[in-house]
Coordinates of C-alpha atoms in Angstrom, one line a residue:
M274 CA -29.6 7.2 -12.7
G275 CA -31.8 5.9 -9.9
R276 CA -33.7 3.1 -12.0
A277 CA -30.3 2.1 -13.3
L278 CA -29.3 1.7 -9.7
Q279 CA -32.4 -0.2 -8.5
Q280 CA -32.1 -2.7 -11.9
A281 CA -28.3 -3.4 -11.1
R282 CA -29.4 -3.9 -7.5
I283 CA -32.3 -6.5 -8.3
A284 CA -29.4 -8.0 -10.9
A285 CA -27.6 -8.8 -8.0
G286 CA -30.2 -10.1 -6.2
L287 CA -30.0 -7.8 -3.3
T288 CA -33.2 -5.9 -1.1
V289 CA -32.9 -2.2 -0.1
D290 CA -32.1 -3.9 3.5
D291 CA -28.9 -5.6 1.8
V292 CA -27.6 -2.3 0.1
S293 CA -28.8 -0.4 3.2
S294 CA -26.4 -2.7 5.2
A295 CA -23.6 -2.5 2.8
T296 CA -23.0 0.7 2.7
R297 CA -24.2 2.3 6.1
V298 CA -26.3 4.7 3.9
R299 CA -30.6 4.8 5.1
M300 CA -33.1 3.0 3.6
A301 CA -35.0 6.3 2.9
I302 CA -32.5 8.1 1.2
V303 CA -31.7 4.5 -0.7
H304 CA -35.2 4.7 -1.8
A305 CA -35.1 8.3 -2.5
I306 CA -32.2 8.2 -4.9
E307 CA -33.7 5.3 -6.9
R308 CA -36.7 7.8 -7.4
D309 CA -34.1 10.4 -8.8
D310 CA -34.5 12.8 -5.4
F311 CA -31.9 13.8 -4.2
A312 CA -33.1 16.3 -1.7
P313 CA -32.3 14.3 1.8
C314 CA -29.0 13.5 0.8
G315 CA -28.5 17.4 2.4
G316 CA -26.4 18.5 -0.4
A317 CA -24.9 18.0 -3.7
V318 CA -21.6 16.4 -2.0
Y319 CA -23.6 14.6 -0.1
A320 CA -25.3 12.8 -3.5
R321 CA -22.4 12.7 -5.0
G322 CA -20.8 10.5 -2.4
H323 CA -24.3 8.4 -1.8
I324 CA -24.0 7.8 -6.0
R325 CA -20.9 6.6 -5.7
T326 CA -21.2 4.3 -2.8
L327 CA -24.6 2.3 -4.0
A328 CA -23.3 2.0 -7.5
R329 CA -19.9 0.4 -6.0
A330 CA -22.0 -1.4 -3.6
V331 CA -24.4 -3.0 -6.9
H332 CA -21.5 -3.7 -9.2
L333 CA -22.2 -0.1 -11.0
D334 CA -18.9 2.0 -12.5
P335 CA -20.1 5.2 -10.6
E336 CA -18.6 8.0 -13.4
P337 CA -20.9 7.7 -15.4
L338 CA -23.9 8.4 -13.3
I339 CA -21.6 11.3 -11.3
A340 CA -21.3 12.6 -14.8
Q341 CA -25.3 12.9 -15.5
Y342 CA -25.3 14.1 -11.8
D343 CA -23.5 16.9 -12.5
A344 CA -24.7 17.8 -15.9
E345 CA -28.5 17.8 -14.2
H346 CA -27.4 19.6 -10.9
G347 CA -25.1 22.0 -12.3
G348 CA -21.7 20.3 -12.3
R349 CA -19.4 20.2 -10.1
P350 CA -18.2 23.5 -8.5
A351 CA -14.8 24.8 -10.1
P352 CA -11.6 24.0 -7.3
T353 CA -10.4 27.2 -5.9
P354 CA -6.7 28.2 -7.9
A355 CA -3.3 26.7 -6.1
A356 CA -0.8 29.7 -4.5
P357 CA 1.6 30.7 -6.4
L358 CA 5.1 29.2 -5.0
F359 CA 8.5 31.2 -5.0
E360 CA 11.5 29.4 -4.4
A361 CA 14.1 32.1 -2.6
E362 CA 17.4 32.6 -5.4
R363 CA 20.1 30.5 -3.4
I364 CA 23.4 32.5 -3.3
R365 CA 26.5 30.3 -4.3
P366 CA 29.6 31.1 -2.8
E367 CA 32.1 32.0 -5.5
R368 CA 34.6 28.8 -5.9
R369 CA 38.3 30.0 -5.5
G370 CA 40.7 28.1 -7.6
P371 CA 44.1 27.3 -5.7
N372 CA 47.4 29.4 -5.7
W373 CA 49.6 27.7 -7.8
T374 CA 52.2 30.8 -7.6
A375 CA 53.1 30.3 -4.2
A376 CA 53.1 26.4 -4.7
M377 CA 56.0 27.0 -7.7
V378 CA 58.0 29.0 -5.2
A379 CA 57.7 26.9 -2.4
A380 CA 59.0 23.8 -4.4
I381 CA 61.5 25.2 -5.8
V382 CA 63.4 26.9 -2.2
V383 CA 62.4 22.7 -1.4
V384 CA 64.8 21.8 -4.5
I385 CA 67.6 23.9 -4.0
G386 CA 68.5 23.2 -0.4
F387 CA 68.6 20.0 -1.5
V388 CA 70.9 20.4 -4.2
G389 CA 72.9 22.6 -1.6
F390 CA 72.8 20.5 1.2
T391 CA 74.1 17.1 -0.8
A392 CA 76.7 19.5 -2.8
F393 CA 78.1 20.2 1.1
K394 CA 77.6 16.4 1.8
G395 CA 79.7 15.1 -1.0
G396 CA 82.9 17.4 0.1
D397 CA 82.9 15.9 3.3
G398 CA 86.1 13.6 3.6
S399 CA 85.0 11.5 6.4
G400 CA 84.1 8.5 3.6
D401 CA 81.6 7.7 6.0
A402 CA 79.2 5.8 3.2
K403 CA 76.4 5.5 5.5
S404 CA 75.3 8.8 6.4
P405 CA 72.4 9.7 8.0
V406 CA 71.2 11.3 4.9
A407 CA 71.8 8.2 3.1
E408 CA 70.1 6.1 5.0
G409 CA 67.3 8.6 5.3
T410 CA 66.6 8.2 2.1
K411 CA 65.3 4.4 2.2
P412 CA 62.4 3.8 1.6
A413 CA 60.2 2.2 4.9
T414 CA 58.7 -1.0 4.2
V415 CA 55.2 -0.2 5.7
K416 CA 53.1 -3.7 6.0
S417 CA 49.2 -3.5 5.2
A418 CA 46.8 -4.2 7.4
S419 CA 45.1 -7.5 5.3
P420 CA 41.5 -6.0 5.7
T421 CA 39.4 -8.9 8.1
P422 CA 36.6 -10.3 5.6
R423 CA 33.0 -9.6 6.7
R424 CA 30.8 -12.5 7.5
L425 CA 27.2 -11.7 5.3
K426 CA 24.5 -12.6 7.4
P427 CA 21.9 -14.7 5.4
A428 CA 18.8 -12.8 4.6
E429 CA 15.7 -13.9 6.0
P430 CA 13.3 -16.0 3.4
T431 CA 10.5 -13.9 2.7
G432 CA 7.1 -14.8 1.3
E433 CA 3.5 -14.4 1.2
P434 CA 1.9 -17.1 3.9
S435 CA 0.3 -19.5 2.4
D436 CA -3.3 -21.0 2.6
S437 CA -2.5 -23.6 4.7
A438 CA -1.1 -21.5 7.7
I439 CA -5.3 -20.9 8.3
A440 CA -5.1 -24.4 9.9
A441 CA -2.8 -22.9 12.5
A442 CA -6.1 -21.0 13.9
P443 CA -6.9 -22.0 18.0
Q444 CA -10.1 -25.4 17.9
D445 CA -12.0 -22.7 20.1
K446 CA -13.2 -20.6 17.5
V447 CA -14.1 -20.4 14.1
T448 CA -11.6 -19.1 11.7
V449 CA -13.0 -18.0 8.5
Q450 CA -10.8 -17.1 5.2
V451 CA -12.2 -15.3 1.8
S452 CA -10.6 -15.5 -1.5
A453 CA -11.0 -13.7 -4.5
P454 CA -9.2 -15.7 -7.4
N455 CA -10.9 -15.7 -10.0
G456 CA -12.6 -12.0 -9.8
R457 CA -13.6 -9.5 -7.3
S458 CA -17.1 -9.4 -5.2
W459 CA -18.9 -7.8 -2.8
I460 CA -18.5 -9.0 0.9
S461 CA -20.0 -8.6 3.9
A462 CA -18.9 -10.5 7.6
K463 CA -20.0 -9.9 11.0
D464 CA -19.8 -11.4 14.1
H465 CA -21.9 -14.1 16.5
N466 CA -22.9 -10.2 18.4
G467 CA -24.0 -9.0 14.4
R468 CA -20.8 -6.8 15.1
M469 CA -20.0 -5.8 11.6
L470 CA -16.1 -6.9 11.0
F471 CA -15.9 -5.9 6.9
D472 CA -17.9 -4.6 4.6
G473 CA -17.0 -3.6 0.7
L474 CA -15.1 -5.0 -2.2
L475 CA -12.9 -7.5 -1.9
K476 CA -10.4 -7.6 -5.8
K477 CA -9.2 -10.1 -7.7
G478 CA -6.2 -11.7 -6.0
Q479 CA -7.7 -10.2 -2.9
S480 CA -8.2 -12.5 0.6
K481 CA -9.7 -11.3 4.4
T482 CA -9.4 -13.5 7.0
F483 CA -12.1 -13.3 9.7
Q484 CA -12.3 -15.2 13.9
D485 CA -14.6 -15.1 16.6
S486 CA -15.3 -17.1 20.0
A487 CA -18.4 -18.4 17.8
K488 CA -20.1 -17.9 14.1
I489 CA -18.8 -16.0 11.4
N490 CA -21.7 -14.5 8.8
L491 CA -21.6 -14.1 5.2
I492 CA -22.9 -12.2 2.3
L493 CA -21.5 -13.2 -0.9
G494 CA -22.1 -10.2 -3.8
D495 CA -20.6 -12.9 -7.0
A496 CA -20.4 -16.2 -4.6
G497 CA -18.3 -17.7 -7.8
A498 CA -15.8 -15.8 -7.6
I499 CA -15.2 -16.4 -4.1
E500 CA -13.1 -18.8 -2.8
L501 CA -13.4 -20.0 1.0
Y502 CA -11.4 -21.8 3.8
V503 CA -13.5 -22.6 7.6
N504 CA -11.4 -23.6 10.4
G505 CA -8.7 -24.7 8.1
K506 CA -10.7 -26.5 5.5
K507 CA -11.1 -25.7 1.7
I508 CA -15.2 -25.6 0.9
E509 CA -15.9 -27.4 -2.0
D510 CA -19.4 -26.0 -2.8
T511 CA -19.5 -24.8 -5.7
F512 CA -21.0 -21.3 -6.4
R513 CA -22.6 -20.3 -9.4
P514 CA -21.0 -16.9 -11.5
G515 CA -23.0 -14.0 -10.3
A516 CA -24.9 -15.7 -7.4
V517 CA -25.3 -13.8 -4.0
E518 CA -25.1 -16.2 -1.1
R519 CA -25.7 -15.4 2.5
L520 CA -23.2 -18.4 4.9
T521 CA -22.9 -18.9 8.4
Y522 CA -19.7 -21.0 9.7
T523 CA -19.2 -22.3 13.3
K524 CA -16.6 -24.5 15.7
G525 CA -14.8 -27.8 13.8
D526 CA -16.1 -29.1 11.4
P527 CA -17.1 -26.7 8.7
V528 CA -20.7 -27.1 7.8
A529 CA -22.3 -23.4 6.0
G530 CA -25.3 -22.5 7.6

């Protein structure tokens, strides 16, 4: 395991100091792991974490190394079984159907009353053709209110910001956009005080933008997979695939230091 990590680090053009700065794993622990000495890690859990971190920094798949470590050092501890969950039975109220008998009785009473009332009015000799009952049977005309059409607010245009948006950066600062359109690469970015702005893997299709008042220091693990835009201009340098590049950019016309 240690030799595989060491060879991958050398192939990537990285020193132990570079890997230690990128991963925040102490140099003494990096040296020890490359000698297959995991005692300084402080336990199996920390050893697995260090192996995974170092493997990603030198572009190795960490899973085979973790599996080899588990095979040589007793394996991963068995997970604690989860406690069973019980769901309380829900008591649903009994649904009752409508009382059709009472409804039928009420309807019969209404019909009988209407027939009797009609027969009584038919025997009346007043001859008034426009009785209140007749007038009451006329259906009332109700005008339905026409629905008011709703005006839909046009949707706001959406979309990812274009690369030209970086051109709006302040002139008194240095702005660097790092994109990975052709593959993935480990990158490290620091400001003029040496403060770490980003340290990790930039996957294919991702991009990061960094800004500082004086300068940006970059380390590109695979410069051939990277495109750079500095202060609104695309850097046309042709980086070789797999090459490690250390670059510094300042304000004004982008010139790599």
